[in-house]
Tab-separated table of C-alpha atoms and ligand atoms in Angstrom:
chain	number	residue	atom	x	y	z
A	1	MET	CA	77.756	52.065	-57.191
A	2	HIS	CA	80.192	54.875	-56.260
A	3	GLN	CA	82.504	54.658	-53.273
A	4	LEU	CA	82.383	57.254	-50.505
A	5	TYR	CA	85.174	57.613	-47.953
A	6	ILE	CA	84.568	59.846	-44.932
A	7	ASN	CA	87.296	60.939	-42.546
A	8	THR	CA	85.619	62.095	-39.332
A	9	ILE	CA	87.595	64.387	-37.047
A	10	GLY	CA	86.289	65.768	-33.745
A	11	CYS	CA	83.305	65.222	-31.538
A	12	GLN	CA	80.365	62.805	-31.442
A	13	MET	CA	78.254	65.298	-33.325
A	14	ASN	CA	80.600	64.897	-36.269
A	15	VAL	CA	80.271	61.117	-35.999
A	16	TYR	CA	76.504	61.569	-36.268
A	17	ASP	CA	76.899	64.080	-39.105
A	18	SER	CA	79.092	61.628	-41.011
A	19	ASP	CA	76.301	59.052	-40.768
A	20	GLN	CA	73.922	61.715	-42.076
A	21	ILE	CA	76.314	62.476	-44.947
A	22	GLU	CA	76.263	58.778	-45.831
A	23	ARG	CA	72.457	58.763	-45.726
A	24	ALA	CA	72.191	61.970	-47.751
A	25	LEU	CA	74.333	60.518	-50.531
A	26	ALA	CA	72.823	57.014	-50.656
A	27	PRO	CA	70.163	58.081	-53.219
A	28	ASN	CA	73.007	59.268	-55.514
A	29	GLY	CA	74.411	55.749	-55.528
A	30	PHE	CA	77.210	56.285	-52.996
A	31	ALA	CA	78.127	53.539	-50.542
A	32	ARG	CA	80.625	54.023	-47.745
A	33	THR	CA	84.014	52.345	-47.940
A	34	ASP	CA	86.891	52.248	-45.482
A	35	GLN	CA	89.426	51.988	-48.321
A	36	LEU	CA	90.625	55.483	-49.186
A	37	GLU	CA	92.276	54.324	-52.438
A	38	GLU	CA	88.961	52.998	-53.752
A	39	ALA	CA	86.979	56.183	-53.160
A	40	ASP	CA	85.276	58.230	-55.886
A	41	LEU	CA	84.319	60.863	-53.326
A	42	VAL	CA	86.336	61.702	-50.207
A	43	ILE	CA	84.796	63.871	-47.515
A	44	VAL	CA	86.727	65.274	-44.567
A	45	ASN	CA	84.347	66.112	-41.741
A	46	THR	CA	86.389	68.693	-39.872
A	47	CYS	CA	86.614	70.087	-36.340
A	48	ALA	CA	87.645	73.640	-35.399
A	49	ILE	CA	87.585	73.397	-31.616
A	50	ARG	CA	91.370	73.565	-31.201
A	51	ALA	CA	94.213	74.464	-33.571
A	52	LYS	CA	95.442	70.848	-33.554
A	53	ALA	CA	92.150	69.491	-34.903
A	54	GLU	CA	92.204	72.076	-37.671
A	55	GLN	CA	95.797	71.164	-38.592
A	56	LYS	CA	94.799	67.503	-38.743
A	57	ALA	CA	92.108	68.339	-41.293
A	58	PHE	CA	94.443	70.367	-43.512
A	59	SER	CA	97.169	67.754	-43.409
A	60	PHE	CA	94.677	65.084	-44.557
A	61	VAL	CA	93.417	67.396	-47.325
A	62	GLY	CA	97.063	67.887	-48.329
A	63	ARG	CA	97.528	64.129	-48.738
A	64	LEU	CA	94.502	64.004	-51.017
A	65	ALA	CA	96.334	66.133	-53.630
A	66	GLN	CA	98.527	63.121	-54.470
A	67	LEU	CA	95.568	60.765	-54.608
A	68	LYS	CA	93.772	63.125	-56.960
A	69	GLN	CA	96.790	63.245	-59.261
A	70	ARG	CA	96.603	59.495	-59.600
A	71	LYS	CA	92.798	59.548	-59.842
A	72	PRO	CA	91.704	62.718	-61.642
A	73	GLY	CA	87.980	61.894	-61.383
A	74	LEU	CA	88.143	61.954	-57.569
A	75	ILE	CA	85.855	64.479	-55.872
A	76	VAL	CA	87.131	66.010	-52.625
A	77	GLY	CA	84.705	67.594	-50.167
A	78	VAL	CA	85.468	69.441	-46.928
A	79	GLY	CA	82.588	69.581	-44.440
A	80	GLY	CA	82.121	70.378	-40.752
A	81	CYS	CA	83.224	73.297	-38.608
A	82	VAL	CA	86.445	74.284	-40.425
A	83	ALA	CA	84.472	74.369	-43.683
A	84	GLN	CA	81.883	76.640	-42.075
A	85	GLN	CA	84.588	78.881	-40.619
A	86	GLU	CA	86.865	79.155	-43.662
A	87	GLY	CA	84.431	78.797	-46.604
A	88	GLU	CA	85.881	79.984	-49.944
A	89	LYS	CA	89.335	80.322	-48.406
A	90	ILE	CA	89.667	76.535	-48.490
A	91	LEU	CA	89.236	76.521	-52.288
A	92	ALA	CA	92.021	79.083	-52.614
A	93	ARG	CA	94.298	77.210	-50.239
A	94	ALA	CA	93.712	73.697	-51.603
A	95	PRO	CA	93.195	73.367	-55.375
A	96	GLN	CA	92.314	69.679	-54.964
A	97	VAL	CA	89.112	70.570	-53.060
A	98	ASP	CA	85.903	70.604	-55.137
A	99	LEU	CA	83.298	71.153	-52.465
A	100	VAL	CA	83.109	73.049	-49.165
A	101	PHE	CA	79.959	72.632	-47.081
A	102	GLY	CA	78.948	73.524	-43.522
A	103	PRO	CA	77.077	71.243	-41.088
A	104	LYS	CA	73.747	72.806	-42.049
A	105	ALA	CA	74.249	71.977	-45.735
A	106	ILE	CA	74.112	68.184	-45.223
A	107	PRO	CA	70.433	67.934	-46.264
A	108	ARG	CA	71.432	69.690	-49.536
A	109	LEU	CA	74.528	67.563	-50.089
A	110	ALA	CA	73.098	65.261	-52.774
A	111	ARG	CA	72.417	68.277	-55.012
A	112	LEU	CA	75.793	69.859	-54.260
A	113	VAL	CA	77.698	66.709	-55.187
A	114	GLU	CA	75.640	66.387	-58.373
A	115	ARG	CA	76.610	69.947	-59.352
A	116	VAL	CA	80.272	69.162	-58.847
A	117	ARG	CA	80.014	65.881	-60.727
A	118	ALA	CA	77.911	66.973	-63.695
A	119	LYS	CA	79.410	70.406	-64.283
A	120	ARG	CA	82.892	69.995	-62.774
A	121	LEU	CA	82.204	73.150	-60.766
A	122	ARG	CA	83.785	74.036	-57.453
A	123	VAL	CA	80.975	74.628	-54.975
A	124	VAL	CA	80.710	76.293	-51.542
A	125	ASP	CA	77.614	76.070	-49.315
A	126	ILE	CA	78.050	77.544	-45.850
A	127	GLU	CA	74.662	79.174	-45.599
A	128	ASP	CA	73.697	79.565	-41.944
A	129	SER	CA	69.925	79.453	-41.848
A	130	ASP	CA	67.985	79.586	-38.584
A	131	GLY	CA	66.237	76.411	-37.490
A	132	ILE	CA	66.832	72.886	-38.669
A	133	GLU	CA	66.335	71.442	-42.092
A	134	GLU	CA	65.577	67.736	-41.640
A	135	LEU	CA	67.214	65.144	-43.817
A	136	ASP	CA	64.825	62.843	-45.647
A	137	LEU	CA	65.264	59.606	-43.731
A	138	SER	CA	63.504	57.404	-46.274
A	139	SER	CA	66.820	55.891	-47.291
A	140	GLY	CA	66.983	54.464	-43.756
A	141	PHE	CA	70.283	53.712	-42.136
A	142	ARG	CA	72.868	51.131	-42.995
A	143	ASP	CA	72.807	48.395	-40.421
A	144	ASP	CA	76.517	48.036	-39.789
A	145	GLY	CA	76.066	46.042	-36.606
A	146	GLN	CA	76.610	48.980	-34.248
A	147	VAL	CA	74.400	48.577	-31.205
A	148	ALA	CA	75.057	52.009	-29.679
A	149	ARG	CA	74.470	55.095	-31.795
A	150	PHE	CA	74.315	58.886	-31.575
A	151	VAL	CA	71.258	60.990	-32.365
A	152	THR	CA	71.515	64.769	-32.564
A	153	VAL	CA	68.577	66.487	-30.860
A	154	MET	CA	69.737	70.077	-31.203
A	155	GLN	CA	72.318	72.101	-33.043
A	156	GLY	CA	74.300	75.211	-32.265
A	157	CYS	CA	75.014	77.038	-29.046
A	158	ASP	CA	73.975	80.381	-27.552
A	159	ASN	CA	76.392	80.411	-24.632
A	160	PHE	CA	79.434	82.170	-26.080
A	161	CYS	CA	82.081	80.894	-23.713
A	162	THR	CA	84.968	83.216	-24.479
A	163	TYR	CA	87.341	80.477	-25.719
A	164	CYS	CA	84.920	78.620	-27.955
A	165	VAL	CA	84.295	78.603	-31.717
A	166	VAL	CA	81.074	76.594	-31.574
A	167	PRO	CA	78.575	79.493	-31.495
A	168	TYR	CA	80.332	80.973	-34.535
A	169	VAL	CA	80.569	77.826	-36.624
A	170	ARG	CA	77.463	75.915	-35.556
A	171	GLY	CA	75.207	78.962	-35.228
A	172	ARG	CA	72.376	79.634	-32.799
A	173	GLU	CA	70.675	76.886	-30.810
A	174	ALA	CA	67.920	75.100	-32.692
A	175	SER	CA	66.084	71.954	-31.599
A	176	ARG	CA	64.706	69.133	-33.701
A	177	HIS	CA	61.027	68.320	-33.352
A	178	PRO	CA	60.528	65.478	-30.831
A	179	ASP	CA	58.436	63.495	-33.323
A	180	LYS	CA	61.380	63.447	-35.757
A	181	ILE	CA	63.789	62.374	-33.030
A	182	LEU	CA	61.478	59.613	-31.809
A	183	GLU	CA	60.859	58.390	-35.348
A	184	GLU	CA	64.596	58.166	-35.938
A	185	ILE	CA	65.250	56.290	-32.685
A	186	ARG	CA	62.391	53.855	-33.353
A	187	VAL	CA	63.947	52.994	-36.727
A	188	LEU	CA	67.290	52.443	-35.005
A	189	ALA	CA	65.731	50.298	-32.252
A	190	ASP	CA	63.822	48.211	-34.817
A	191	GLY	CA	67.154	47.639	-36.548
A	192	GLY	CA	68.763	46.242	-33.387
A	193	VAL	CA	70.247	49.376	-31.795
A	194	ARG	CA	70.024	49.041	-27.977
A	195	GLU	CA	71.594	52.311	-26.817
A	196	VAL	CA	71.268	55.890	-28.013
A	197	THR	CA	73.230	58.943	-26.932
A	198	LEU	CA	71.257	62.132	-27.502
A	199	LEU	CA	73.552	64.920	-28.641
A	200	GLY	CA	73.512	68.678	-28.314
A	201	GLN	CA	76.020	71.354	-27.240
A	202	ASN	CA	73.724	72.184	-24.367
A	203	VAL	CA	70.898	69.655	-24.111
A	204	ASN	CA	69.473	71.396	-21.027
A	205	SER	CA	68.017	74.113	-23.202
A	206	TYR	CA	66.420	71.629	-25.627
A	207	GLY	CA	63.098	72.866	-26.998
A	208	ARG	CA	63.151	76.119	-25.046
A	209	LYS	CA	63.084	78.491	-28.003
A	210	GLU	CA	60.661	76.530	-30.125
A	211	ASN	CA	58.352	75.493	-27.265
A	212	LEU	CA	58.887	71.841	-27.989
A	213	GLY	CA	58.722	70.701	-24.365
A	214	THR	CA	61.652	70.121	-22.032
A	215	PHE	CA	64.589	67.779	-22.439
A	216	ALA	CA	63.354	65.740	-19.450
A	217	GLU	CA	60.040	65.253	-21.297
A	218	LEU	CA	61.877	64.154	-24.432
A	219	LEU	CA	63.862	61.628	-22.365
A	220	ALA	CA	60.640	60.257	-20.885
A	221	ARG	CA	59.285	59.644	-24.392
A	222	VAL	CA	62.520	58.007	-25.575
A	223	ASN	CA	62.392	55.829	-22.454
A	224	ARG	CA	59.149	54.271	-23.721
A	225	ILE	CA	60.634	53.025	-27.013
A	226	ASP	CA	60.463	49.219	-27.176
A	227	GLY	CA	63.680	47.336	-27.741
A	228	LEU	CA	65.854	50.213	-26.618
A	229	ALA	CA	67.742	49.333	-23.423
A	230	ARG	CA	69.805	52.411	-22.646
A	231	ILE	CA	69.744	56.181	-23.060
A	232	ARG	CA	72.624	58.585	-22.567
A	233	PHE	CA	73.020	62.238	-23.415
A	234	THR	CA	75.762	64.797	-23.816
A	235	THR	CA	76.610	67.630	-23.255
A	236	SER	CA	75.079	69.405	-20.289
A	237	HIS	CA	75.969	72.911	-19.231
A	238	PRO	CA	76.213	73.162	-15.428
A	239	LYS	CA	74.529	76.575	-15.360
A	240	ASP	CA	71.185	75.168	-16.450
A	241	LEU	CA	71.190	71.579	-15.349
A	242	SER	CA	67.679	71.697	-13.915
A	243	ASP	CA	66.292	69.744	-10.961
A	244	GLY	CA	63.763	68.278	-13.406
A	245	LEU	CA	66.546	66.783	-15.493
A	246	ILE	CA	68.452	65.571	-12.448
A	247	ASP	CA	65.284	63.886	-11.158
A	248	ALA	CA	64.928	62.082	-14.493
A	249	PHE	CA	67.960	60.012	-13.465
A	250	GLY	CA	65.946	58.635	-10.560
A	251	ARG	CA	62.776	58.086	-12.604
A	252	LEU	CA	63.706	56.719	-16.010
A	253	ASP	CA	64.865	53.110	-15.959
A	254	LYS	CA	66.721	53.296	-19.291
A	255	LEU	CA	68.618	56.489	-18.521
A	256	CYS	CA	72.165	55.445	-17.640
A	257	PRO	CA	73.674	56.830	-14.424
A	258	HIS	CA	76.412	58.762	-16.181
A	259	ILE	CA	76.725	62.454	-16.868
A	260	HIS	CA	79.392	64.414	-18.685
A	261	LEU	CA	79.336	67.815	-17.019
A	262	PRO	CA	82.174	70.018	-18.295
A	263	VAL	CA	83.473	72.309	-15.544
A	264	GLN	CA	86.507	73.774	-17.421
A	265	SER	CA	88.128	75.290	-14.294
A	266	GLY	CA	87.946	75.161	-10.508
A	267	SER	CA	88.635	78.883	-10.121
A	268	ASP	CA	85.750	81.372	-9.972
A	269	ARG	CA	87.991	84.060	-11.423
A	270	VAL	CA	88.770	81.938	-14.484
A	271	LEU	CA	85.173	80.746	-14.824
A	272	LYS	CA	84.078	84.374	-14.970
A	273	ARG	CA	86.612	85.216	-17.675
A	274	MET	CA	85.463	82.140	-19.572
A	275	ASN	CA	81.869	83.461	-19.357
A	276	ARG	CA	80.670	80.151	-17.938
A	277	LYS	CA	77.968	81.827	-15.797
A	278	TYR	CA	78.323	79.532	-12.774
A	279	THR	CA	80.637	79.389	-9.798
A	280	ARG	CA	82.531	76.500	-8.318
A	281	ALA	CA	79.943	76.374	-5.493
A	282	VAL	CA	77.043	76.089	-7.953
A	283	TYR	CA	78.882	73.313	-9.786
A	284	LEU	CA	79.484	71.417	-6.539
A	285	ASP	CA	75.833	71.839	-5.596
A	286	ARG	CA	74.771	70.212	-8.905
A	287	ILE	CA	77.168	67.322	-8.293
A	288	ALA	CA	75.791	66.801	-4.781
A	289	ARG	CA	72.246	66.774	-6.091
A	290	LEU	CA	73.076	64.293	-8.847
A	291	ARG	CA	74.704	61.978	-6.315
A	292	HIS	CA	71.752	62.353	-3.990
A	293	VAL	CA	69.382	61.177	-6.745
A	294	ARG	CA	71.729	58.423	-7.990
A	295	PRO	CA	74.533	57.498	-5.567
A	296	ASP	CA	76.062	55.360	-8.328
A	297	MET	CA	76.239	58.281	-10.790
A	298	ALA	CA	79.439	58.266	-12.853
A	299	ILE	CA	80.596	61.815	-13.468
A	300	THR	CA	83.063	62.906	-16.138
A	301	THR	CA	84.164	66.389	-17.101
A	302	ASP	CA	86.286	68.620	-19.349
A	303	PHE	CA	89.007	71.028	-18.232
A	304	ILE	CA	90.921	73.702	-20.092
A	305	VAL	CA	94.346	74.436	-18.623
A	306	GLY	CA	96.359	77.557	-19.327
A	307	PHE	CA	93.412	79.837	-20.106
A	308	PRO	CA	94.727	83.427	-20.548
A	309	GLY	CA	95.453	84.904	-17.130
A	310	GLU	CA	95.283	81.558	-15.270
A	311	THR	CA	97.634	81.871	-12.288
A	312	GLU	CA	99.257	79.060	-10.307
A	313	GLU	CA	96.635	79.705	-7.564
A	314	ASP	CA	93.806	79.378	-10.110
A	315	PHE	CA	95.282	76.141	-11.336
A	316	GLU	CA	95.619	74.817	-7.796
A	317	GLU	CA	91.914	75.488	-7.327
A	318	THR	CA	91.328	73.261	-10.329
A	319	LEU	CA	93.452	70.533	-8.736
A	320	GLY	CA	91.481	71.041	-5.509
A	321	LEU	CA	88.237	70.493	-7.410
A	322	LEU	CA	89.568	67.145	-8.667
A	323	GLU	CA	90.125	66.110	-5.045
A	324	THR	CA	86.681	67.285	-3.974
A	325	VAL	CA	84.616	65.724	-6.758
A	326	LYS	CA	86.659	62.605	-7.539
A	327	PHE	CA	85.496	62.364	-11.130
A	328	ASP	CA	85.264	58.973	-12.817
A	329	GLY	CA	87.135	60.389	-15.789
A	330	VAL	CA	88.454	63.675	-17.105
A	331	PHE	CA	89.224	65.133	-20.528
A	332	ALA	CA	91.729	67.960	-20.260
A	333	PHE	CA	92.943	70.283	-22.974
A	334	MET	CA	95.551	73.001	-23.248
A	335	TYR	CA	93.918	76.306	-24.096
A	336	SER	CA	94.124	76.938	-27.844
A	337	ASP	CA	93.655	80.395	-29.354
A	338	ARG	CA	90.746	80.558	-31.802
A	339	SER	CA	90.770	83.843	-33.657
A	340	VAL	CA	86.960	84.202	-33.799
A	341	ALA	CA	86.605	83.699	-30.045
A	342	PRO	CA	87.067	86.716	-27.709
A	343	ALA	CA	89.684	85.041	-25.473
A	344	SER	CA	92.151	85.212	-28.362
A	345	GLY	CA	92.372	88.934	-27.548
A	346	PHE	CA	92.772	88.454	-23.774
A	347	GLU	CA	95.927	89.416	-21.927
A	348	GLY	CA	98.062	87.027	-19.933
A	349	LYS	CA	98.629	84.275	-22.469
A	350	ILE	CA	100.337	81.261	-20.901
A	351	ASP	CA	103.296	79.771	-22.738
A	352	GLU	CA	103.091	76.285	-24.218
A	353	ALA	CA	105.609	74.720	-21.829
A	354	GLN	CA	103.620	75.903	-18.813
A	355	LYS	CA	100.339	74.695	-20.316
A	356	LYS	CA	101.918	71.310	-20.934
A	357	GLU	CA	103.222	71.135	-17.387
A	358	ARG	CA	99.797	71.976	-15.931
A	359	LEU	CA	98.102	69.450	-18.192
A	360	GLN	CA	100.466	66.741	-17.033
A	361	ARG	CA	99.984	67.591	-13.366
A	362	LEU	CA	96.226	67.510	-13.769
A	363	LEU	CA	96.184	64.199	-15.635
A	364	GLN	CA	98.609	62.622	-13.197
A	365	GLN	CA	96.486	63.599	-10.230
A	366	GLN	CA	93.279	62.419	-11.909
A	367	GLU	CA	94.788	59.025	-12.767
A	368	VAL	CA	94.544	58.067	-9.090
A	369	PHE	CA	90.831	58.898	-8.921
A	370	THR	CA	89.996	57.218	-12.226
A	371	LEU	CA	91.726	54.068	-11.089
A	372	SER	CA	90.106	54.096	-7.671
A	373	SER	CA	86.609	54.610	-9.157
A	374	ASN	CA	87.302	51.597	-11.388
A	375	ARG	CA	88.695	49.535	-8.493
A	376	ALA	CA	85.586	50.238	-6.438
A	377	LEU	CA	83.691	47.996	-8.877
A	378	ILE	CA	85.823	44.906	-8.219
A	379	GLY	CA	83.559	42.172	-6.903
A	380	CYS	CA	80.424	43.827	-8.296
A	381	GLU	CA	78.231	42.490	-11.014
A	382	GLN	CA	77.874	45.079	-13.748
A	383	GLU	CA	75.403	45.074	-16.590
A	384	VAL	CA	77.419	45.263	-19.831
A	385	LEU	CA	75.970	46.031	-23.242
A	386	VAL	CA	78.131	43.964	-25.575
A	387	GLU	CA	79.369	46.109	-28.473
A	388	GLY	CA	81.826	43.729	-30.172
A	389	PHE	CA	85.244	42.196	-29.760
A	390	SER	CA	87.870	44.037	-27.776
A	391	THR	CA	90.643	45.728	-29.707
A	392	ARG	CA	92.924	45.439	-26.691
A	393	PRO	CA	95.165	42.393	-26.530
A	394	GLY	CA	94.376	40.300	-23.458
A	395	LEU	CA	96.805	40.410	-20.573
A	396	ALA	CA	98.542	37.128	-19.810
A	397	GLU	CA	97.362	37.111	-16.209
A	398	GLU	CA	93.745	37.127	-17.410
A	399	ASN	CA	94.315	33.832	-19.181
A	400	VAL	CA	92.133	35.131	-21.975
A	401	SER	CA	91.022	33.641	-25.206
A	402	PRO	CA	92.375	35.615	-28.181
A	403	ARG	CA	88.977	37.206	-28.692
A	404	GLN	CA	87.428	38.941	-25.754
A	405	TRP	CA	84.012	40.533	-25.744
A	406	SER	CA	83.865	44.220	-25.002
A	407	GLY	CA	81.103	46.534	-23.878
A	408	ARG	CA	80.211	49.271	-21.439
A	409	THR	CA	78.659	49.481	-17.986
A	410	PRO	CA	75.748	51.843	-17.296
A	411	GLY	CA	78.415	54.234	-15.907
A	412	ASN	CA	80.153	54.112	-19.331
A	413	LYS	CA	83.189	52.122	-18.244
A	414	ILE	CA	84.663	49.678	-20.727
A	415	VAL	CA	84.518	46.029	-19.667
A	416	ASN	CA	86.267	43.159	-21.439
A	417	PHE	CA	85.410	39.549	-20.726
A	418	ASN	CA	86.040	36.058	-22.051
A	419	PRO	CA	83.417	33.674	-23.333
A	420	ASP	CA	82.811	31.435	-20.301
A	421	PRO	CA	81.484	27.880	-20.615
A	422	ASP	CA	80.316	27.924	-16.983
A	423	CYS	CA	77.997	30.886	-17.556
A	424	ALA	CA	74.491	29.859	-18.639
A	425	GLY	CA	73.936	31.227	-22.133
A	426	GLY	CA	77.540	32.433	-22.189
A	427	ASP	CA	78.255	30.688	-25.471
A	428	ALA	CA	75.441	32.654	-27.124
A	429	VAL	CA	76.894	36.117	-26.430
A	430	HIS	CA	76.700	38.545	-29.332
A	431	PRO	CA	76.722	42.336	-29.810
A	432	GLY	CA	73.528	43.917	-28.516
A	433	LEU	CA	73.061	41.556	-25.576
A	434	LEU	CA	73.129	42.698	-21.967
A	435	VAL	CA	75.444	40.498	-19.959
A	436	GLY	CA	76.024	40.514	-16.208
A	437	VAL	CA	79.777	40.534	-15.643
A	438	ARG	CA	81.432	40.091	-12.263
A	439	ILE	CA	84.345	42.535	-12.204
A	440	GLU	CA	87.670	41.021	-11.194
A	441	LYS	CA	90.291	43.479	-12.383
A	442	ALA	CA	90.441	47.250	-12.805
A	443	TYR	CA	92.840	49.257	-14.966
A	444	SER	CA	92.948	52.980	-15.792
A	445	HIS	CA	90.910	52.681	-18.960
A	446	SER	CA	88.989	49.459	-18.594
A	447	LEU	CA	87.693	46.691	-16.362
A	448	TRP	CA	87.912	42.952	-16.772
A	449	GLY	CA	85.572	40.295	-15.465
A	450	ARG	CA	83.668	37.034	-15.921
A	451	PRO	CA	80.175	36.763	-17.354
A	452	VAL	CA	77.684	35.417	-14.811
A	453	ARG	CA	74.374	35.831	-16.587
A	454	VAL	CA	73.167	36.624	-20.075
A	455	GLU	CA	69.975	38.418	-21.029
A	456	GLU	CA	67.412	36.023	-22.422
A	457	GLU	CA	66.336	37.242	-25.811
A	458	PRO	CA	64.186	39.183	-26.274
A	459	GLY	CA	63.525	39.730	-22.560
A	460	GLY	CA	65.286	42.357	-20.518
A	461	TYR	CA	68.296	41.886	-18.308
A	462	LYS	CA	67.255	40.884	-14.823
A	463	GLY	CA	70.592	41.057	-13.070
A	464	ASP	CA	71.170	42.729	-9.744
A	465	THR	CA	73.847	45.214	-10.676
A	466	CYS	CA	75.684	46.299	-7.562
A	467	HIS	CA	77.138	49.732	-7.249
A	468	ALA	CA	80.118	51.280	-5.648
A	469	ALA	CA	78.391	54.099	-3.838
B	1	5AD	N1	90.997	75.505	-26.338
B	1	5AD	C1	91.086	74.354	-25.624
B	1	5AD	N2	90.028	73.582	-25.344
B	1	5AD	C2	88.813	73.980	-25.798
B	1	5AD	N3	87.597	73.436	-25.655
B	1	5AD	C3	86.713	74.223	-26.301
B	1	5AD	N4	87.349	75.285	-26.849
B	1	5AD	C4	88.655	75.157	-26.543
B	1	5AD	C5	89.800	75.942	-26.806
B	1	5AD	N5	89.738	77.085	-27.491
B	1	5AD	C6	87.355	72.211	-24.896
B	1	5AD	C7	86.371	72.442	-23.735
B	1	5AD	C8	85.124	71.761	-24.238
B	1	5AD	C9	85.696	70.641	-25.064
B	1	5AD	C10	84.755	70.044	-26.047
B	1	5AD	O1	86.775	71.252	-25.739
B	1	5AD	O2	86.858	71.779	-22.593
B	1	5AD	O3	84.290	71.286	-23.189
B	2	SF4	FE1	81.350	76.169	-26.594
B	2	SF4	FE2	80.463	77.051	-24.227
B	2	SF4	FE3	78.703	76.463	-26.178
B	2	SF4	FE4	80.044	74.483	-24.955
B	2	SF4	S1	78.549	75.884	-23.984
B	2	SF4	S2	79.718	74.723	-27.171
B	2	SF4	S3	82.035	75.437	-24.561
B	2	SF4	S4	80.227	78.104	-26.212
């Protein structure tokens, strides 16, 4: 057996790709380890979305030079978006790297690694073919006890937002065949996975090019998979979030009432320069419709602050949007120049100190809304899918046992709770079970409560989740 260490940087799609890398290399006798020192093959799965992520990848690759000196047989591979973007240049920059491969090369990875190993060659594969080459899934997946997993349903992006590298490094949109997706999720569900998050840069356009049916139709089919309890998806683009997809939230019992709908800015002027193809009013209309269909819908978003040319007035419109929507949670980033993306040539660059100041103002303002959306659940019973033990030390006031269970609500909020002898079945809690938890405390990043009912295996959860409308 050879040891494979993967360092995953970036988004959920990279988390999924790292699992695929593990699967692709299993037939070559590689098994994943979390001990870097023990590895025979180290792969860095990189992200190019912002300069910081790219720097993180290169600094890790830098550290591997020392490891390779101590362990000359070590193979070092660089995959993901930076690999796709930089290609050969990585070999020139980092002599310790043996292999550079883009996201689309994962199905060919076993052969690439063999070439490096047998011939001691340095290999680059960043071929950007159209469509999707499926990985042979016969090696199955390693059951590592995770009950919630990601499944990529489409790759690439055709939207060309002016700040973004994705269309350049992940190529044009291409969707996987629904039969392949369903087959993969069935295998996961049979192995004990209860929740899947379907991934794509823009899931709303799933299947459009290839005539594979709509995303709402795909969701309806996933909803029928036995054993699976929950479905999520990410990411949606507001410009083509269809009524059909919104209605799916009211129709499909396993589809969780949570949507991540990146808005990026509250200013129409900035949205236009970002090439987002929607206005603030259109965005607000989509939010209203989502809340009409599911009043308990949790809504999260992404913002970029300090986009070239963003004025104080533009930024205040963004702050105004926070007030209007009252998101459940927000991810905010300082604009980062990416040389392949058109915005890197735009005028009106904002200096770092100003970007930082705007970021802080935005996060500070949002903190109030995040906390109040969490507080609104106090007193409610929430259905929690138990994922494992909490990594957060219990607070003294909670009088907690050293090990608390941790999981998520349908709205994707983290809930920690103690084993409770007064709760029927409470002593039989384990990852993968749905537990009704009465929420007693709310913090900025999590909730805390007491279990009041536990799903009877293998039956479904029959709790009466209450919602903060
Ligand atoms: N600079 C800063 N943030 C970016 N994002 C994408 N490109 C950039 C960039 N050049 C953010 C967007 C996107 C999230 C995944 O990353 O908010 O939704
Ligand atoms: Fe990037 Fe825009 Fe595509 Fe999202 S929709 S991946 S931000 S180009």
